[in-house]
CSV table of C-alpha atoms in Angstrom, one decimal:
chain,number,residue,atom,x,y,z
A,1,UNK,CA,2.7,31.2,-20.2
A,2,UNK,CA,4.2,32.8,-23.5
A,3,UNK,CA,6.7,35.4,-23.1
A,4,UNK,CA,8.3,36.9,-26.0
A,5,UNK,CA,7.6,34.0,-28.2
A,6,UNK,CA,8.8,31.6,-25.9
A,7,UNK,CA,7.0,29.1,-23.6
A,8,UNK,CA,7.9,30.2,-19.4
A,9,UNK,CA,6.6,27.5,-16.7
A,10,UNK,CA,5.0,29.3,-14.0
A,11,UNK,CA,4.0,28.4,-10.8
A,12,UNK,CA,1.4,28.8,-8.2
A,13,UNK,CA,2.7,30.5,-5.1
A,14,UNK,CA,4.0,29.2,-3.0
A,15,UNK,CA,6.0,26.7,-5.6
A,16,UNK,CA,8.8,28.2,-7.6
A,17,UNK,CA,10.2,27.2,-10.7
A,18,UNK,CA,13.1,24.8,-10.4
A,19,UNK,CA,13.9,23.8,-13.9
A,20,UNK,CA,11.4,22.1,-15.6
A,21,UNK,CA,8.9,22.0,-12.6
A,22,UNK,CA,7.2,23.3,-9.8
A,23,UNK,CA,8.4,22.9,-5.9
A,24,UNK,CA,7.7,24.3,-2.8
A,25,UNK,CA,11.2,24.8,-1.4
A,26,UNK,CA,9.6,24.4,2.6
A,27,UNK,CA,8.8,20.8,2.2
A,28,UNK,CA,10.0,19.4,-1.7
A,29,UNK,CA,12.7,16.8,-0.5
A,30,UNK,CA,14.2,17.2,-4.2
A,31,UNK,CA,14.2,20.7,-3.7
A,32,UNK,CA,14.5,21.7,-0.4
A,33,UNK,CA,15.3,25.4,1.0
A,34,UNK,CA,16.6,25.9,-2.6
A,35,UNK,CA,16.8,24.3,-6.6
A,36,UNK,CA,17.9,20.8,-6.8
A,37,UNK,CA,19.2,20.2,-3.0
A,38,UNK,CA,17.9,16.9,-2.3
A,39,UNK,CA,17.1,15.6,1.4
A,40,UNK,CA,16.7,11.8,1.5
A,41,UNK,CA,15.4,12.2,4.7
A,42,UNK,CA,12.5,14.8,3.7
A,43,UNK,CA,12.3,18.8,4.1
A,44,UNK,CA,11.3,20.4,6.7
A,45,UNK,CA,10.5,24.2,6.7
A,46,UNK,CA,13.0,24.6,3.9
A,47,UNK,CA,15.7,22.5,6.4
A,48,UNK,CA,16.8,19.1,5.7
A,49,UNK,CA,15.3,16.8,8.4
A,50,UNK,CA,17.1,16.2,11.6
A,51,UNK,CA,15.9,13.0,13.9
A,52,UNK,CA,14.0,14.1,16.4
A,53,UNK,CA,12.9,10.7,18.0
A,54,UNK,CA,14.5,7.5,18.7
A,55,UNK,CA,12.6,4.3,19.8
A,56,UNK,CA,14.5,0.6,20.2
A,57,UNK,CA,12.9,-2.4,20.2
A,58,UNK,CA,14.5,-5.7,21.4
A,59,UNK,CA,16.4,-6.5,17.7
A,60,UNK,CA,15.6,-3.4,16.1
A,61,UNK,CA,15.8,0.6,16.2
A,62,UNK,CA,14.1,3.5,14.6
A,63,UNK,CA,14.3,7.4,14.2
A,64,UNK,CA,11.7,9.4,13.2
A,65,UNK,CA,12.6,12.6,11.3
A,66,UNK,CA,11.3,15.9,11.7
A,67,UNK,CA,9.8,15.7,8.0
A,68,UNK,CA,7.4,12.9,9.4
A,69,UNK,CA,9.5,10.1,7.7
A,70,UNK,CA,11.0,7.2,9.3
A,71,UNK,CA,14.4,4.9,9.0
A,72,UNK,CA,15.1,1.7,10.5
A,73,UNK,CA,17.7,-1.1,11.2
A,74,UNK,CA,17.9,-4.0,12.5
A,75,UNK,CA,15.9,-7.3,12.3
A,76,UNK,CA,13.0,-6.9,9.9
A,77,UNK,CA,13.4,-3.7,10.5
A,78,UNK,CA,11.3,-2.4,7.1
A,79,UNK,CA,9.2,-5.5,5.8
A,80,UNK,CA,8.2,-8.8,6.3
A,81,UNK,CA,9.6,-9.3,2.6
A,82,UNK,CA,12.9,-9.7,3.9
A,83,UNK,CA,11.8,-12.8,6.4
A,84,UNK,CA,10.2,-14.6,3.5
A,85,UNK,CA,13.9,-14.6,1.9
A,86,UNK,CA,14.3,-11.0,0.1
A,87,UNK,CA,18.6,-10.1,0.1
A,88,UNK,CA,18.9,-6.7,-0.7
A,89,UNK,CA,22.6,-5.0,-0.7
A,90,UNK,CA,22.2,-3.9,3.4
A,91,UNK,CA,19.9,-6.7,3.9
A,92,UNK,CA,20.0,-11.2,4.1
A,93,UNK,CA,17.3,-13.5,3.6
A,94,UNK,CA,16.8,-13.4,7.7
A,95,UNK,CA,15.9,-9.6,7.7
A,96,UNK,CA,18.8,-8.3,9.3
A,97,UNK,CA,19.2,-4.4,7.9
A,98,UNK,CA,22.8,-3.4,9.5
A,99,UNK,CA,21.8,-0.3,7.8
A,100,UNK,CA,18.9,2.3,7.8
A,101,UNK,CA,16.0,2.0,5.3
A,102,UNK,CA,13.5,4.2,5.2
A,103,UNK,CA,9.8,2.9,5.9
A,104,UNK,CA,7.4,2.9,2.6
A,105,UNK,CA,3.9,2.4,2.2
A,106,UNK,CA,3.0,-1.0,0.2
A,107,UNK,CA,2.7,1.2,-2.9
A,108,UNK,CA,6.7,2.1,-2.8
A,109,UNK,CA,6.3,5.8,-1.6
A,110,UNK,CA,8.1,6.8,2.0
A,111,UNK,CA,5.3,6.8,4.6
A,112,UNK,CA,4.8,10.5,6.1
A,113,UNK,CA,2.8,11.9,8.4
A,114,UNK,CA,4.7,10.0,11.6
A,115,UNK,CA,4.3,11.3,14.6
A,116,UNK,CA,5.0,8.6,17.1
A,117,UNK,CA,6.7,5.5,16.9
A,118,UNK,CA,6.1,2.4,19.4
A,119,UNK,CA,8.9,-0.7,18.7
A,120,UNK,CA,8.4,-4.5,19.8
A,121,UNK,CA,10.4,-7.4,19.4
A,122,UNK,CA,10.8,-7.7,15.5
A,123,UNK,CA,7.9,-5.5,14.7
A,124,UNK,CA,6.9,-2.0,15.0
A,125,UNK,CA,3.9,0.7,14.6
A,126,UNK,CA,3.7,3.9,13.5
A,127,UNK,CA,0.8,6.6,15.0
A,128,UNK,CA,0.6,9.2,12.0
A,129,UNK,CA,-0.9,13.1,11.7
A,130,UNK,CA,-4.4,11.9,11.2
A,131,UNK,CA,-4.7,8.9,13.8
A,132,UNK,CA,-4.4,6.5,11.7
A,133,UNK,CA,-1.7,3.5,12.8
A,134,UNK,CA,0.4,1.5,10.4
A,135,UNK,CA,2.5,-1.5,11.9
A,136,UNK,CA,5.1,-3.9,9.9
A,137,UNK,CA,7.6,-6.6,10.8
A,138,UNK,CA,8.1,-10.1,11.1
A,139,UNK,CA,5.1,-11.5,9.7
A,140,UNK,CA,3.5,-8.3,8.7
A,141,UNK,CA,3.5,-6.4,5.5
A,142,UNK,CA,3.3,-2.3,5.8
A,143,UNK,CA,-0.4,-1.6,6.3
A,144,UNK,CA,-2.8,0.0,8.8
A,145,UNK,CA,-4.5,-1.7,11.9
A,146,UNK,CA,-8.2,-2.5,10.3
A,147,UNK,CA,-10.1,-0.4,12.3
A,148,UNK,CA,-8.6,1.8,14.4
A,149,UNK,CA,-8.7,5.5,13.8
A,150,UNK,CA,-8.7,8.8,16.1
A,151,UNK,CA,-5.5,7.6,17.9
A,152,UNK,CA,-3.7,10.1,20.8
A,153,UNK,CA,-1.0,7.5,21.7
A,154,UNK,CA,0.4,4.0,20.8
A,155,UNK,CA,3.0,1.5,23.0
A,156,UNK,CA,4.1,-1.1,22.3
A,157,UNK,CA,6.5,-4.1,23.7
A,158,UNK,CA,7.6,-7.7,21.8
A,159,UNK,CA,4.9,-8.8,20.4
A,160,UNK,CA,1.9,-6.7,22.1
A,161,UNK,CA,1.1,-3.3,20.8
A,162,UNK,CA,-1.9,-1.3,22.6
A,163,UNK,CA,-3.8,2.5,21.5
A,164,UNK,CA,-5.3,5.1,23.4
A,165,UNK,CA,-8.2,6.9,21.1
A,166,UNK,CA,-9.6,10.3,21.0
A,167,UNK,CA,-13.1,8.3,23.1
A,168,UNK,CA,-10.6,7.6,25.9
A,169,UNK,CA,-11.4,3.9,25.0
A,170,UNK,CA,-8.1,1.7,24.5
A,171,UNK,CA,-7.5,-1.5,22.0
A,172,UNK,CA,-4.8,-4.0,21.8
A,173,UNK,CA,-3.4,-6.4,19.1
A,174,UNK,CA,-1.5,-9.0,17.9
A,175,UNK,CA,-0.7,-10.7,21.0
A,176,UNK,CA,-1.5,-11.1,24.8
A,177,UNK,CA,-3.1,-10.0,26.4
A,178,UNK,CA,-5.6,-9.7,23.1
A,179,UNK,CA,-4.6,-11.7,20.8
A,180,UNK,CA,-5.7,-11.0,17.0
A,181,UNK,CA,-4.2,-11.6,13.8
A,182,UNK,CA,-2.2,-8.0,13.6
A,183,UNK,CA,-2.7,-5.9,11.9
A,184,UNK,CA,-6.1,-6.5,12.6
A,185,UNK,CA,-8.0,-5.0,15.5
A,186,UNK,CA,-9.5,-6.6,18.8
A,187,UNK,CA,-12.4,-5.3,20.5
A,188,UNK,CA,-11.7,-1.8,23.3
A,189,UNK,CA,-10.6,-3.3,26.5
A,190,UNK,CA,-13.2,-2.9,29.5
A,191,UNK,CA,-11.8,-0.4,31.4
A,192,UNK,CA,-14.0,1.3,34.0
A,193,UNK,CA,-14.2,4.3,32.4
A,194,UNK,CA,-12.0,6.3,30.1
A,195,UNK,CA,-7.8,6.4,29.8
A,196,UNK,CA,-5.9,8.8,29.7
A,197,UNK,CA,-2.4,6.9,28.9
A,198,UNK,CA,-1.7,3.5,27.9
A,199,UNK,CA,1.8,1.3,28.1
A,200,UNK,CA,2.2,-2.0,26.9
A,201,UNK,CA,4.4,-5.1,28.6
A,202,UNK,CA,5.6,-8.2,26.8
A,203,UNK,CA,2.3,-10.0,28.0
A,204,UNK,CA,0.6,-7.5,30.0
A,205,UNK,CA,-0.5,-4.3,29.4
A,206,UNK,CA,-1.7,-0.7,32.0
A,207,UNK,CA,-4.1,2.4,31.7
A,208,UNK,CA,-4.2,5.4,33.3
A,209,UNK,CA,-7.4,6.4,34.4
A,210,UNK,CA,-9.3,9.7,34.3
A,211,UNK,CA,-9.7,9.2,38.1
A,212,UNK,CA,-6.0,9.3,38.1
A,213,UNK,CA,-6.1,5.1,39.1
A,214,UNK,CA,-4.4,2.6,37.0
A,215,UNK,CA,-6.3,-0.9,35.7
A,216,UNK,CA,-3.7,-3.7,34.6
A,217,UNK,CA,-4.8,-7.0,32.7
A,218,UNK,CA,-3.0,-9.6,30.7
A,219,UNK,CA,-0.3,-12.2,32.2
A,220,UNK,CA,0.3,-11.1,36.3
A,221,UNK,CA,1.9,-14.3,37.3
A,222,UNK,CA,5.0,-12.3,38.3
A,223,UNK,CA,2.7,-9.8,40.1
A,224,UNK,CA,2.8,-7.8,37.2
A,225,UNK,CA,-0.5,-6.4,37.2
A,226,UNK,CA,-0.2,-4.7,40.8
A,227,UNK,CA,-3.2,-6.1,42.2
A,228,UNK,CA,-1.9,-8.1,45.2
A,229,UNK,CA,-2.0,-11.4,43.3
A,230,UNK,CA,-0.1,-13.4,40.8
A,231,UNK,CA,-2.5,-14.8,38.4
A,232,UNK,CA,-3.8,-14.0,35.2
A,233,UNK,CA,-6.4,-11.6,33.8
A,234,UNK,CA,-6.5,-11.6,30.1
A,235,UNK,CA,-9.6,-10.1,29.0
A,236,UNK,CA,-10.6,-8.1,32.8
A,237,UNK,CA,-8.4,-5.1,33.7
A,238,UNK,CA,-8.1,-5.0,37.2
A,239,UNK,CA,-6.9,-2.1,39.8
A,240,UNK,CA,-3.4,-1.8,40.7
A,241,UNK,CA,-3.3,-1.4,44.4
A,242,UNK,CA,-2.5,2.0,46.5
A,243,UNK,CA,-2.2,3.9,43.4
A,244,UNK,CA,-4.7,6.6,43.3
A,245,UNK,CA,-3.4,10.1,42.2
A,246,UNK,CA,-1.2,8.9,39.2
A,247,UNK,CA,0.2,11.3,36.3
């Protein structure tokens, strides 16, 4: 816009000018609530982001911000770059991090959208705003579970990580009791009909049922699938006993 001779930026509401650009002061991390406050941690309704989750794995940690963005520490707690012999200043060729670093997406720009985290041994998934789920860690580079979309709810536990989708239908990967190449997805597990809730062991994983029942499957030679027996049952969920009017 020319104004008196001179050139004036303007900007559509509801950006402002801040210099030489535009920014929405709610949610601009660079310029957040006001001109040139910078929130490393994202902006949130004009606020600089507080944690507002916390999940631990076995060797690593991770908070989720109210802006949607995440940081973690710990082992391989960002990428599998660091295992494949990356140092960085807070980092060694092992992928220890003794310091937060913010989760990006394989292009270099923080991933957003979080809205639930699930944490394994070395690894970790991400359920963001739309349903889709991104997972990294040892042995896996930043990227999204081929697949999978419409997810309510993730778990996850060492090496196992399970989803509950929008169908009711639930899927597991990269490890028992479905093991797949992660991030890539295995086929829904046969529950009897739809979940409601799913949690993820080590080896084993459980749904709750929309009959209010819960079917276990994976390793149970501890007992672990609560159906009066210790032995395995990889691919058939089976019913826990005397559990009928669970929440």
């Amino acid at each position: 816009q020319c104004m008196a001779g001179r050139c004036m930026l303007t900007c559509r509401a509801p950006q402002v000018v801040c210099g030489a650009e535009c920014a929405e002061l709610s949610r601009d991390p660079n310029h957040c609530g006001m001109c040139n406050r910078a929130c490393p941690t994202g902006c949130f309704e004009g606020a600089c982001a507080r944690i507002d989750t916390l999940e631990a794995g076995t060797y690593n940690n991770c908070a989720r911000y109210t802006s949607g963005r995440v940081f973690c520490w710990g082992l391989h707690a960002a990428s599998s770059t660091f295992a494949q012999g990356m140092l960085t200043a807070s980092g060694d060729a092992y992928g220890h991090r003794a310091t937060p670093v913010q989760l990006l997406e394989p292009a270099g720009t923080p991933l957003e959208g979080v809205e639930e985290l699930a944490m394994g041994s070395n690894r970790g998934c991400a359920r963001l705003t739309g349903g889709q789920v991104r997972c990294w860690g040892y042995g896996v580079a930043m990227g999204a579970v081929s697949g999978l979309a419409s997810v309510t709810q993730i778990s996850g536990r060492e090496a196992n990580f399970c989803a509950l989708g929008a169908d009711g239908q639930v899927y597991c990967w990269d490890g028992q009791p479905r093991a797949a190449t992660a991030p890539a997805l295995t086929a829904a597990v046969l529950l009897s009909m739809r979940a409601t809730r799913v949690v993820a062991g080590g080896t084993f994983a459980c749904a709750l049922l929309t009959n209010r029942s819960v079917q276990c499957w994976g390793t149970g030679t501890s007992g672990q699938l609560g159906n009066g027996a210790s032995v395995n049952s990889l691919t058939t969920p089976v019913a826990v006993q005397g559990v009928t009017d669970a929440e």
